[in-house]
Amino acid sequence: MRVNKYIAPFILSPIVAFSNSKGNFENVIFSTPIVPKNTTINHYSSESNKELPNLLLARKDYPTQIVRVGGNVEEFKLTCEEVNKEIDKIFINKINPDKFYYNTYIFCGFNPENHYAMNFSIHSYFDPLSNEAIDYLQQYLSEFNGHDLLGTKFYVENAKGLVAALTVNVGTKKYSNGPLILSRQDHSSFYFNNNYEMRRELISDIQARFYSNDPEQLLPFFDNWLFPHAGKFYHRILRDANYMDVQPETIFLMDDEPTLFVSNLKYYYSNDCTTNPNQHCL
């Protein structure tokens, strides 16, 4: 169940884009977190898995899993590569893309003089894709939750729910990599029980409707996710526009402090409407 709720959105900085056919993943653009100097970043994500929509099958309700763990590792005299291998053993290698939807960042700060790791942190959220994956996860947690990881306790937490804060931008670009001349920007927010539910409802609708220039397909997306009768309001704007994007910011609600967890992975869906026959969004 989704519940409309306002939370201010975050600003994204694009770094990577990839394209597939319209209605699937069309220009999903990622950003990367800003980190201190002498820090390595390992990123693991199933976001670009083209088969993901087919894997989102019906399953019982289950909370999104959160990992937000970090510690000092100077005493171990390990390189960041060796630290990452230890994390792989108890976490990364256990979360299979056939069983889970996941986004994970691993950060490792090192001493530039001797290249030994000084600290690490894991920021991750993941969801089992089936009831069988839930059973596997419960077995995994019974073995590894609370496990020692380089002097730090490795914990996986349940998220109570999440708020998806949306920003929709519509406007004109003179060329594909040029600045956006903004015609309209709107914000909305929705509550979901877990990230799995959000993907089945919101992200699936983005993929199904957002890249169409058929009014019967596209305008209901705006009605559904912005405000009542937004499609009618946007009709003229979309006819004049040649670019639009939607930015979903995911904010997880947690029992323990800090009670909000915001993933370091930011991404948004952009639609270059100049590829349409009329070179406009509608």
PDB file of C-alpha atoms in Angstrom:
ATOM      1  CA  MET A   1       0.000   0.000   0.000  1.00  0.00           C
ATOM      2  CA  ARG A   2       1.301   3.459  -0.831  1.00  0.00           C
ATOM      3  CA  VAL A   3       0.528   6.588   1.169  1.00  0.00           C
ATOM      4  CA  ASN A   4       1.164  10.070  -0.189  1.00  0.00           C
ATOM      5  CA  LYS A   5       3.473  11.987   2.125  1.00  0.00           C
ATOM      6  CA  TYR A   6       5.714  15.020   1.539  1.00  0.00           C
ATOM      7  CA  ILE A   7       9.438  14.871   2.134  1.00  0.00           C
ATOM      8  CA  ALA A   8      11.872  17.266   0.458  1.00  0.00           C
ATOM      9  CA  PRO A   9      13.819  15.583  -2.368  1.00  0.00           C
ATOM     10  CA  PHE A  10      17.586  15.378  -2.657  1.00  0.00           C
ATOM     11  CA  ILE A  11      19.682  16.715  -5.519  1.00  0.00           C
ATOM     12  CA  LEU A  12      21.362  14.183  -7.810  1.00  0.00           C
ATOM     13  CA  SER A  13      24.613  14.427  -9.758  1.00  0.00           C
ATOM     14  CA  PRO A  14      24.656  12.207 -12.849  1.00  0.00           C
ATOM     15  CA  ILE A  15      27.743  10.166 -13.695  1.00  0.00           C
ATOM     16  CA  VAL A  16      26.665   7.104 -15.680  1.00  0.00           C
ATOM     17  CA  ALA A  17      23.896   6.358 -18.155  1.00  0.00           C
ATOM     18  CA  PHE A  18      22.796   3.372 -20.159  1.00  0.00           C
ATOM     19  CA  SER A  19      19.938   2.860 -22.571  1.00  0.00           C
ATOM     20  CA  ASN A  20      17.676   0.053 -23.605  1.00  0.00           C
ATOM     21  CA  SER A  21      14.379  -0.087 -25.480  1.00  0.00           C
ATOM     22  CA  LYS A  22      11.628   2.314 -24.526  1.00  0.00           C
ATOM     23  CA  GLY A  23       9.372   0.996 -21.805  1.00  0.00           C
ATOM     24  CA  ASN A  24      12.226  -0.881 -20.148  1.00  0.00           C
ATOM     25  CA  PHE A  25      15.341   1.015 -18.954  1.00  0.00           C
ATOM     26  CA  GLU A  26      15.660   4.166 -21.026  1.00  0.00           C
ATOM     27  CA  ASN A  27      18.573   6.312 -19.865  1.00  0.00           C
ATOM     28  CA  VAL A  28      18.820   5.323 -16.232  1.00  0.00           C
ATOM     29  CA  ILE A  29      21.355   7.817 -14.918  1.00  0.00           C
ATOM     30  CA  PHE A  30      23.352   7.121 -11.764  1.00  0.00           C
ATOM     31  CA  SER A  31      25.212   9.444  -9.422  1.00  0.00           C
ATOM     32  CA  THR A  32      28.049   8.603  -7.073  1.00  0.00           C
ATOM     33  CA  PRO A  33      28.621   9.834  -3.522  1.00  0.00           C
ATOM     34  CA  ILE A  34      31.352  12.346  -2.785  1.00  0.00           C
ATOM     35  CA  VAL A  35      33.953  10.658  -0.579  1.00  0.00           C
ATOM     36  CA  PRO A  36      37.158  11.799   1.145  1.00  0.00           C
ATOM     37  CA  LYS A  37      40.487  11.563  -0.641  1.00  0.00           C
ATOM     38  CA  ASN A  38      42.252   8.175  -0.455  1.00  0.00           C
ATOM     39  CA  THR A  39      39.001   6.223  -0.387  1.00  0.00           C
ATOM     40  CA  THR A  40      38.119   3.285  -2.611  1.00  0.00           C
ATOM     41  CA  ILE A  41      34.525   2.594  -3.654  1.00  0.00           C
ATOM     42  CA  ASN A  42      33.091  -0.779  -4.631  1.00  0.00           C
ATOM     43  CA  HIS A  43      29.569  -0.671  -6.031  1.00  0.00           C
ATOM     44  CA  TYR A  44      27.268  -3.662  -6.504  1.00  0.00           C
ATOM     45  CA  SER A  45      23.793  -3.242  -7.973  1.00  0.00           C
ATOM     46  CA  SER A  46      21.135  -5.229  -9.784  1.00  0.00           C
ATOM     47  CA  GLU A  47      19.507  -1.973 -10.944  1.00  0.00           C
ATOM     48  CA  SER A  48      20.721  -2.491 -14.513  1.00  0.00           C
ATOM     49  CA  ASN A  49      19.480  -6.086 -14.685  1.00  0.00           C
ATOM     50  CA  LYS A  50      17.126  -6.099 -17.701  1.00  0.00           C
ATOM     51  CA  GLU A  51      15.477  -9.252 -16.376  1.00  0.00           C
ATOM     52  CA  LEU A  52      14.589  -7.622 -13.057  1.00  0.00           C
ATOM     53  CA  PRO A  53      10.934  -6.812 -13.950  1.00  0.00           C
ATOM     54  CA  ASN A  54      10.407 -10.507 -14.741  1.00  0.00           C
ATOM     55  CA  LEU A  55      11.915 -11.485 -11.385  1.00  0.00           C
ATOM     56  CA  LEU A  56       9.505  -9.336  -9.353  1.00  0.00           C
ATOM     57  CA  LEU A  57       7.061 -12.162  -8.807  1.00  0.00           C
ATOM     58  CA  ALA A  58       4.383 -12.365  -6.138  1.00  0.00           C
ATOM     59  CA  ARG A  59       5.812 -13.131  -2.706  1.00  0.00           C
ATOM     60  CA  LYS A  60       4.780 -12.648   0.888  1.00  0.00           C
ATOM     61  CA  ASP A  61       5.355  -9.336   2.610  1.00  0.00           C
ATOM     62  CA  TYR A  62       8.895  -9.016   3.951  1.00  0.00           C
ATOM     63  CA  PRO A  63      10.902  -5.967   5.070  1.00  0.00           C
ATOM     64  CA  THR A  64      13.729  -4.498   3.024  1.00  0.00           C
ATOM     65  CA  GLN A  65      17.087  -5.446   4.546  1.00  0.00           C
ATOM     66  CA  ILE A  66      19.543  -2.692   5.461  1.00  0.00           C
ATOM     67  CA  VAL A  67      23.278  -2.900   6.167  1.00  0.00           C
ATOM     68  CA  ARG A  68      24.937   0.223   7.568  1.00  0.00           C
ATOM     69  CA  VAL A  69      28.124  -1.027   9.200  1.00  0.00           C
ATOM     70  CA  GLY A  70      31.595   0.458   9.525  1.00  0.00           C
ATOM     71  CA  GLY A  71      34.719   0.317  11.620  1.00  0.00           C
ATOM     72  CA  ASN A  72      38.404   1.075  12.080  1.00  0.00           C
ATOM     73  CA  VAL A  73      40.788  -1.563  10.695  1.00  0.00           C
ATOM     74  CA  GLU A  74      44.235   0.033  11.107  1.00  0.00           C
ATOM     75  CA  GLU A  75      45.405  -2.654  13.553  1.00  0.00           C
ATOM     76  CA  PHE A  76      44.957  -5.436  10.979  1.00  0.00           C
ATOM     77  CA  LYS A  77      47.539  -4.088   8.480  1.00  0.00           C
ATOM     78  CA  LEU A  78      45.366  -4.996   5.494  1.00  0.00           C
ATOM     79  CA  THR A  79      44.986  -3.336   2.120  1.00  0.00           C
ATOM     80  CA  CYS A  80      41.544  -2.188   0.984  1.00  0.00           C
ATOM     81  CA  GLU A  81      41.526  -5.069  -1.471  1.00  0.00           C
ATOM     82  CA  GLU A  82      41.990  -7.494   1.425  1.00  0.00           C
ATOM     83  CA  VAL A  83      39.286  -5.740   3.447  1.00  0.00           C
ATOM     84  CA  ASN A  84      36.875  -6.071   0.533  1.00  0.00           C
ATOM     85  CA  LYS A  85      37.648  -9.782   0.263  1.00  0.00           C
ATOM     86  CA  GLU A  86      36.631 -10.243   3.906  1.00  0.00           C
ATOM     87  CA  ILE A  87      33.368  -8.418   3.224  1.00  0.00           C
ATOM     88  CA  ASP A  88      32.819 -10.566   0.138  1.00  0.00           C
ATOM     89  CA  LYS A  89      33.094 -13.734   2.212  1.00  0.00           C
ATOM     90  CA  ILE A  90      30.256 -12.964   4.599  1.00  0.00           C
ATOM     91  CA  PHE A  91      28.067 -10.635   2.542  1.00  0.00           C
ATOM     92  CA  ILE A  92      28.641  -9.852  -1.144  1.00  0.00           C
ATOM     93  CA  ASN A  93      29.095 -13.460  -2.264  1.00  0.00           C
ATOM     94  CA  LYS A  94      25.985 -14.512  -0.332  1.00  0.00           C
ATOM     95  CA  ILE A  95      23.530 -12.076  -1.966  1.00  0.00           C
ATOM     96  CA  ASN A  96      22.850 -13.637  -5.359  1.00  0.00           C
ATOM     97  CA  PRO A  97      21.236 -11.471  -8.098  1.00  0.00           C
ATOM     98  CA  ASP A  98      18.904 -14.343  -8.963  1.00  0.00           C
ATOM     99  CA  LYS A  99      17.508 -14.226  -5.425  1.00  0.00           C
ATOM    100  CA  PHE A 100      17.755 -10.549  -4.479  1.00  0.00           C
ATOM    101  CA  TYR A 101      17.316  -7.013  -5.715  1.00  0.00           C
ATOM    102  CA  TYR A 102      20.190  -5.043  -4.162  1.00  0.00           C
ATOM    103  CA  ASN A 103      22.206  -1.838  -4.112  1.00  0.00           C
ATOM    104  CA  THR A 104      25.460  -1.835  -2.158  1.00  0.00           C
ATOM    105  CA  TYR A 105      28.363   0.566  -1.684  1.00  0.00           C
ATOM    106  CA  ILE A 106      31.544  -0.414   0.170  1.00  0.00           C
ATOM    107  CA  PHE A 107      33.936   2.393   1.109  1.00  0.00           C
ATOM    108  CA  CYS A 108      37.496   1.864   2.314  1.00  0.00           C
ATOM    109  CA  GLY A 109      39.774   4.674   3.463  1.00  0.00           C
ATOM    110  CA  PHE A 110      43.508   4.014   3.317  1.00  0.00           C
ATOM    111  CA  ASN A 111      46.807   5.552   4.392  1.00  0.00           C
ATOM    112  CA  PRO A 112      48.473   6.910   1.218  1.00  0.00           C
ATOM    113  CA  GLU A 113      51.950   6.330   2.664  1.00  0.00           C
ATOM    114  CA  ASN A 114      51.710   2.575   3.239  1.00  0.00           C
ATOM    115  CA  HIS A 115      48.365   1.849   1.497  1.00  0.00           C
ATOM    116  CA  TYR A 116      47.006   0.006   4.532  1.00  0.00           C
ATOM    117  CA  ALA A 117      43.280   0.319   5.107  1.00  0.00           C
ATOM    118  CA  MET A 118      42.246   2.652   7.920  1.00  0.00           C
ATOM    119  CA  ASN A 119      38.457   2.266   7.958  1.00  0.00           C
ATOM    120  CA  PHE A 120      35.583   0.795   6.007  1.00  0.00           C
ATOM    121  CA  SER A 121      31.828   1.209   5.752  1.00  0.00           C
ATOM    122  CA  ILE A 122      29.026  -0.740   4.072  1.00  0.00           C
ATOM    123  CA  HIS A 123      25.832   0.946   2.873  1.00  0.00           C
ATOM    124  CA  SER A 124      23.368  -1.527   1.414  1.00  0.00           C
ATOM    125  CA  TYR A 125      19.721  -2.360   0.956  1.00  0.00           C
ATOM    126  CA  PHE A 126      18.339  -5.530  -0.571  1.00  0.00           C
ATOM    127  CA  ASP A 127      15.071  -7.435  -1.014  1.00  0.00           C
ATOM    128  CA  PRO A 128      14.413 -11.146  -1.563  1.00  0.00           C
ATOM    129  CA  LEU A 129      12.647 -11.734  -4.891  1.00  0.00           C
ATOM    130  CA  SER A 130      10.624 -14.812  -3.924  1.00  0.00           C
ATOM    131  CA  ASN A 131       9.407 -16.842  -0.955  1.00  0.00           C
ATOM    132  CA  GLU A 132      12.288 -19.252  -1.594  1.00  0.00           C
ATOM    133  CA  ALA A 133      14.708 -16.327  -1.377  1.00  0.00           C
ATOM    134  CA  ILE A 134      13.114 -15.307   1.934  1.00  0.00           C
ATOM    135  CA  ASP A 135      13.787 -18.806   3.284  1.00  0.00           C
ATOM    136  CA  TYR A 136      17.393 -18.585   2.067  1.00  0.00           C
ATOM    137  CA  LEU A 137      17.762 -15.142   3.670  1.00  0.00           C
ATOM    138  CA  GLN A 138      16.518 -16.356   7.043  1.00  0.00           C
ATOM    139  CA  GLN A 139      19.082 -19.164   6.994  1.00  0.00           C
ATOM    140  CA  TYR A 140      21.789 -16.676   6.016  1.00  0.00           C
ATOM    141  CA  LEU A 141      20.842 -14.307   8.848  1.00  0.00           C
ATOM    142  CA  SER A 142      20.856 -17.099  11.422  1.00  0.00           C
ATOM    143  CA  GLU A 143      24.465 -17.830  10.456  1.00  0.00           C
ATOM    144  CA  PHE A 144      25.940 -14.390   9.776  1.00  0.00           C
ATOM    145  CA  ASN A 145      23.905 -11.700  11.565  1.00  0.00           C
ATOM    146  CA  GLY A 146      26.066 -10.455  14.434  1.00  0.00           C
ATOM    147  CA  HIS A 147      29.142 -12.115  12.907  1.00  0.00           C
ATOM    148  CA  ASP A 148      32.525 -10.501  13.611  1.00  0.00           C
ATOM    149  CA  LEU A 149      33.826  -8.533  10.633  1.00  0.00           C
ATOM    150  CA  LEU A 150      37.328  -7.166  11.188  1.00  0.00           C
ATOM    151  CA  GLY A 151      36.575  -6.262  14.793  1.00  0.00           C
ATOM    152  CA  THR A 152      33.112  -4.877  14.007  1.00  0.00           C
ATOM    153  CA  LYS A 153      29.776  -6.650  14.400  1.00  0.00           C
ATOM    154  CA  PHE A 154      28.114  -7.230  11.042  1.00  0.00           C
ATOM    155  CA  TYR A 155      24.372  -6.597  11.332  1.00  0.00           C
ATOM    156  CA  VAL A 156      21.491  -6.712   8.880  1.00  0.00           C
ATOM    157  CA  GLU A 157      18.473  -4.640   9.990  1.00  0.00           C
ATOM    158  CA  ASN A 158      14.825  -4.610   8.955  1.00  0.00           C
ATOM    159  CA  ALA A 159      13.479  -1.379   7.482  1.00  0.00           C
ATOM    160  CA  LYS A 160      10.026  -0.485   8.880  1.00  0.00           C
ATOM    161  CA  GLY A 161       9.041   1.049   5.552  1.00  0.00           C
ATOM    162  CA  LEU A 162      10.199   3.645   3.074  1.00  0.00           C
ATOM    163  CA  VAL A 163       9.243   6.993   1.622  1.00  0.00           C
ATOM    164  CA  ALA A 164       9.803   7.513  -2.096  1.00  0.00           C
ATOM    165  CA  ALA A 165      10.220  11.237  -2.733  1.00  0.00           C
ATOM    166  CA  LEU A 166       9.675  12.032  -6.417  1.00  0.00           C
ATOM    167  CA  THR A 167      10.859  14.963  -8.473  1.00  0.00           C
ATOM    168  CA  VAL A 168       9.563  15.286 -12.048  1.00  0.00           C
ATOM    169  CA  ASN A 169      11.219  17.741 -14.453  1.00  0.00           C
ATOM    170  CA  VAL A 170       9.817  18.631 -17.886  1.00  0.00           C
ATOM    171  CA  GLY A 171      11.372  21.066 -20.334  1.00  0.00           C
ATOM    172  CA  THR A 172      13.481  21.604 -23.422  1.00  0.00           C
ATOM    173  CA  LYS A 173      17.075  20.846 -24.375  1.00  0.00           C
ATOM    174  CA  LYS A 174      18.721  22.345 -27.455  1.00  0.00           C
ATOM    175  CA  TYR A 175      21.040  19.335 -27.635  1.00  0.00           C
ATOM    176  CA  SER A 176      21.124  16.031 -25.746  1.00  0.00           C
ATOM    177  CA  ASN A 177      23.925  16.906 -23.310  1.00  0.00           C
ATOM    178  CA  GLY A 178      22.892  20.516 -22.937  1.00  0.00           C
ATOM    179  CA  PRO A 179      21.267  22.231 -19.956  1.00  0.00           C
ATOM    180  CA  LEU A 180      17.554  21.775 -19.374  1.00  0.00           C
ATOM    181  CA  ILE A 181      15.334  24.811 -19.894  1.00  0.00           C
ATOM    182  CA  LEU A 182      12.777  23.908 -17.255  1.00  0.00           C
ATOM    183  CA  SER A 183       9.091  24.307 -18.067  1.00  0.00           C
ATOM    184  CA  ARG A 184       7.678  22.591 -14.989  1.00  0.00           C
ATOM    185  CA  GLN A 185       8.892  20.790 -11.861  1.00  0.00           C
ATOM    186  CA  ASP A 186       6.712  18.962  -9.346  1.00  0.00           C
ATOM    187  CA  HIS A 187       7.324  16.936  -6.192  1.00  0.00           C
ATOM    188  CA  SER A 188       5.369  14.213  -4.453  1.00  0.00           C
ATOM    189  CA  SER A 189       6.066  11.503  -1.891  1.00  0.00           C
ATOM    190  CA  PHE A 190       4.605   8.073  -1.172  1.00  0.00           C
ATOM    191  CA  TYR A 191       4.976   5.544   1.611  1.00  0.00           C
ATOM    192  CA  PHE A 192       5.596   1.870   0.815  1.00  0.00           C
ATOM    193  CA  ASN A 193       5.965  -1.131   3.089  1.00  0.00           C
ATOM    194  CA  ASN A 194       9.263  -2.090   1.452  1.00  0.00           C
ATOM    195  CA  ASN A 195      11.432  -1.469  -1.579  1.00  0.00           C
ATOM    196  CA  TYR A 196      10.036  -4.556  -3.321  1.00  0.00           C
ATOM    197  CA  GLU A 197       6.552  -3.032  -3.182  1.00  0.00           C
ATOM    198  CA  MET A 198       7.862   0.310  -4.452  1.00  0.00           C
ATOM    199  CA  ARG A 199       9.495  -1.353  -7.452  1.00  0.00           C
ATOM    200  CA  ARG A 200       6.366  -3.328  -8.325  1.00  0.00           C
ATOM    201  CA  GLU A 201       4.154  -0.224  -8.177  1.00  0.00           C
ATOM    202  CA  LEU A 202       6.196   2.912  -8.875  1.00  0.00           C
ATOM    203  CA  ILE A 203       9.260   1.793 -10.844  1.00  0.00           C
ATOM    204  CA  SER A 204       7.232  -0.632 -12.957  1.00  0.00           C
ATOM    205  CA  ASP A 205       4.848   2.206 -13.828  1.00  0.00           C
ATOM    206  CA  ILE A 206       7.767   4.448 -14.799  1.00  0.00           C
ATOM    207  CA  GLN A 207       9.021   1.754 -17.151  1.00  0.00           C
ATOM    208  CA  ALA A 208       5.547   1.066 -18.556  1.00  0.00           C
ATOM    209  CA  ARG A 209       4.273   4.636 -19.081  1.00  0.00           C
ATOM    210  CA  PHE A 210       6.970   7.281 -18.751  1.00  0.00           C
ATOM    211  CA  TYR A 211       8.585   6.615 -22.139  1.00  0.00           C
ATOM    212  CA  SER A 212       5.374   6.603 -24.165  1.00  0.00           C
ATOM    213  CA  ASN A 213       4.195   9.652 -26.090  1.00  0.00           C
ATOM    214  CA  ASP A 214       0.687   8.213 -26.362  1.00  0.00           C
ATOM    215  CA  PRO A 215      -1.571  10.471 -24.233  1.00  0.00           C
ATOM    216  CA  GLU A 216      -3.595   7.479 -23.019  1.00  0.00           C
ATOM    217  CA  GLN A 217      -0.403   5.893 -21.670  1.00  0.00           C
ATOM    218  CA  LEU A 218       1.600   8.882 -20.474  1.00  0.00           C
ATOM    219  CA  LEU A 219      -0.934  11.261 -18.925  1.00  0.00           C
ATOM    220  CA  PRO A 220      -2.297   8.736 -16.368  1.00  0.00           C
ATOM    221  CA  PHE A 221       1.264   8.445 -15.021  1.00  0.00           C
ATOM    222  CA  PHE A 222       1.128  12.112 -14.006  1.00  0.00           C
ATOM    223  CA  ASP A 223      -2.378  11.678 -12.541  1.00  0.00           C
ATOM    224  CA  ASN A 224      -1.226   8.686 -10.530  1.00  0.00           C
ATOM    225  CA  TRP A 225       2.048   9.979  -9.123  1.00  0.00           C
ATOM    226  CA  LEU A 226       1.852  13.786  -8.942  1.00  0.00           C
ATOM    227  CA  PHE A 227      -1.607  15.189  -8.173  1.00  0.00           C
ATOM    228  CA  PRO A 228      -5.234  14.727  -9.318  1.00  0.00           C
ATOM    229  CA  HIS A 229      -5.774  15.753 -12.955  1.00  0.00           C
ATOM    230  CA  ALA A 230      -2.040  16.436 -13.391  1.00  0.00           C
ATOM    231  CA  GLY A 231      -2.224  14.804 -16.821  1.00  0.00           C
ATOM    232  CA  LYS A 232      -4.672  17.423 -18.063  1.00  0.00           C
ATOM    233  CA  PHE A 233      -2.469  20.177 -16.643  1.00  0.00           C
ATOM    234  CA  TYR A 234       0.666  18.713 -18.248  1.00  0.00           C
ATOM    235  CA  HIS A 235      -0.901  18.066 -21.666  1.00  0.00           C
ATOM    236  CA  ARG A 236       0.191  21.339 -23.274  1.00  0.00           C
ATOM    237  CA  ILE A 237       3.547  21.380 -21.465  1.00  0.00           C
ATOM    238  CA  LEU A 238       4.430  17.907 -22.746  1.00  0.00           C
ATOM    239  CA  ARG A 239       3.443  18.800 -26.322  1.00  0.00           C
ATOM    240  CA  ASP A 240       6.020  21.607 -26.278  1.00  0.00           C
ATOM    241  CA  ALA A 241       8.738  19.738 -24.322  1.00  0.00           C
ATOM    242  CA  ASN A 242      11.454  17.477 -25.724  1.00  0.00           C
ATOM    243  CA  TYR A 243      12.896  16.174 -22.439  1.00  0.00           C
ATOM    244  CA  MET A 244      11.638  14.951 -19.080  1.00  0.00           C
ATOM    245  CA  ASP A 245      12.957  12.963 -16.146  1.00  0.00           C
ATOM    246  CA  VAL A 246      11.706  11.474 -12.900  1.00  0.00           C
ATOM    247  CA  GLN A 247      13.949  11.213  -9.852  1.00  0.00           C
ATOM    248  CA  PRO A 248      12.877   8.775  -7.110  1.00  0.00           C
ATOM    249  CA  GLU A 249      14.694   9.330  -3.804  1.00  0.00           C
ATOM    250  CA  THR A 250      14.366   6.394  -1.401  1.00  0.00           C
ATOM    251  CA  ILE A 251      14.334   7.072   2.353  1.00  0.00           C
ATOM    252  CA  PHE A 252      14.136   4.044   4.638  1.00  0.00           C
ATOM    253  CA  LEU A 253      12.534   4.266   8.089  1.00  0.00           C
ATOM    254  CA  MET A 254      14.435   2.398  10.804  1.00  0.00           C
ATOM    255  CA  ASP A 255      13.813   1.328  14.405  1.00  0.00           C
ATOM    256  CA  ASP A 256      17.318   2.097  15.662  1.00  0.00           C
ATOM    257  CA  GLU A 257      19.225   5.368  15.456  1.00  0.00           C
ATOM    258  CA  PRO A 258      19.691   6.950  13.044  1.00  0.00           C
ATOM    259  CA  THR A 259      16.035   6.361  12.244  1.00  0.00           C
ATOM    260  CA  LEU A 260      16.416   7.397   8.586  1.00  0.00           C
ATOM    261  CA  PHE A 261      18.653   5.586   6.106  1.00  0.00           C
ATOM    262  CA  VAL A 262      19.234   7.154   2.699  1.00  0.00           C
ATOM    263  CA  SER A 263      21.113   5.041   0.183  1.00  0.00           C
ATOM    264  CA  ASN A 264      24.272   6.405  -1.395  1.00  0.00           C
ATOM    265  CA  LEU A 265      23.002   5.122  -4.731  1.00  0.00           C
ATOM    266  CA  LYS A 266      21.052   7.854  -6.530  1.00  0.00           C
ATOM    267  CA  TYR A 267      19.520   7.327  -9.937  1.00  0.00           C
ATOM    268  CA  TYR A 268      16.869   8.790 -12.178  1.00  0.00           C
ATOM    269  CA  TYR A 269      14.993   7.976 -15.361  1.00  0.00           C
ATOM    270  CA  SER A 270      15.381  10.394 -18.257  1.00  0.00           C
ATOM    271  CA  ASN A 271      13.387  10.511 -21.480  1.00  0.00           C
ATOM    272  CA  ASP A 272      14.927  12.178 -24.532  1.00  0.00           C
ATOM    273  CA  CYS A 273      11.725  12.837 -26.448  1.00  0.00           C
ATOM    274  CA  THR A 274      13.578  13.918 -29.591  1.00  0.00           C
ATOM    275  CA  THR A 275      13.667  10.215 -30.489  1.00  0.00           C
ATOM    276  CA  ASN A 276       9.872  10.292 -30.914  1.00  0.00           C
ATOM    277  CA  PRO A 277       8.492  10.809 -34.450  1.00  0.00           C
ATOM    278  CA  ASN A 278       7.341  14.343 -33.605  1.00  0.00           C
ATOM    279  CA  GLN A 279      10.440  15.029 -31.437  1.00  0.00           C
ATOM    280  CA  HIS A 280       8.262  16.023 -28.486  1.00  0.00           C
ATOM    281  CA  CYS A 281       7.082  14.243 -25.342  1.00  0.00           C
ATOM    282  CA  LEU A 282       3.434  14.091 -26.425  1.00  0.00           C
TER     283      LEU A 282
END
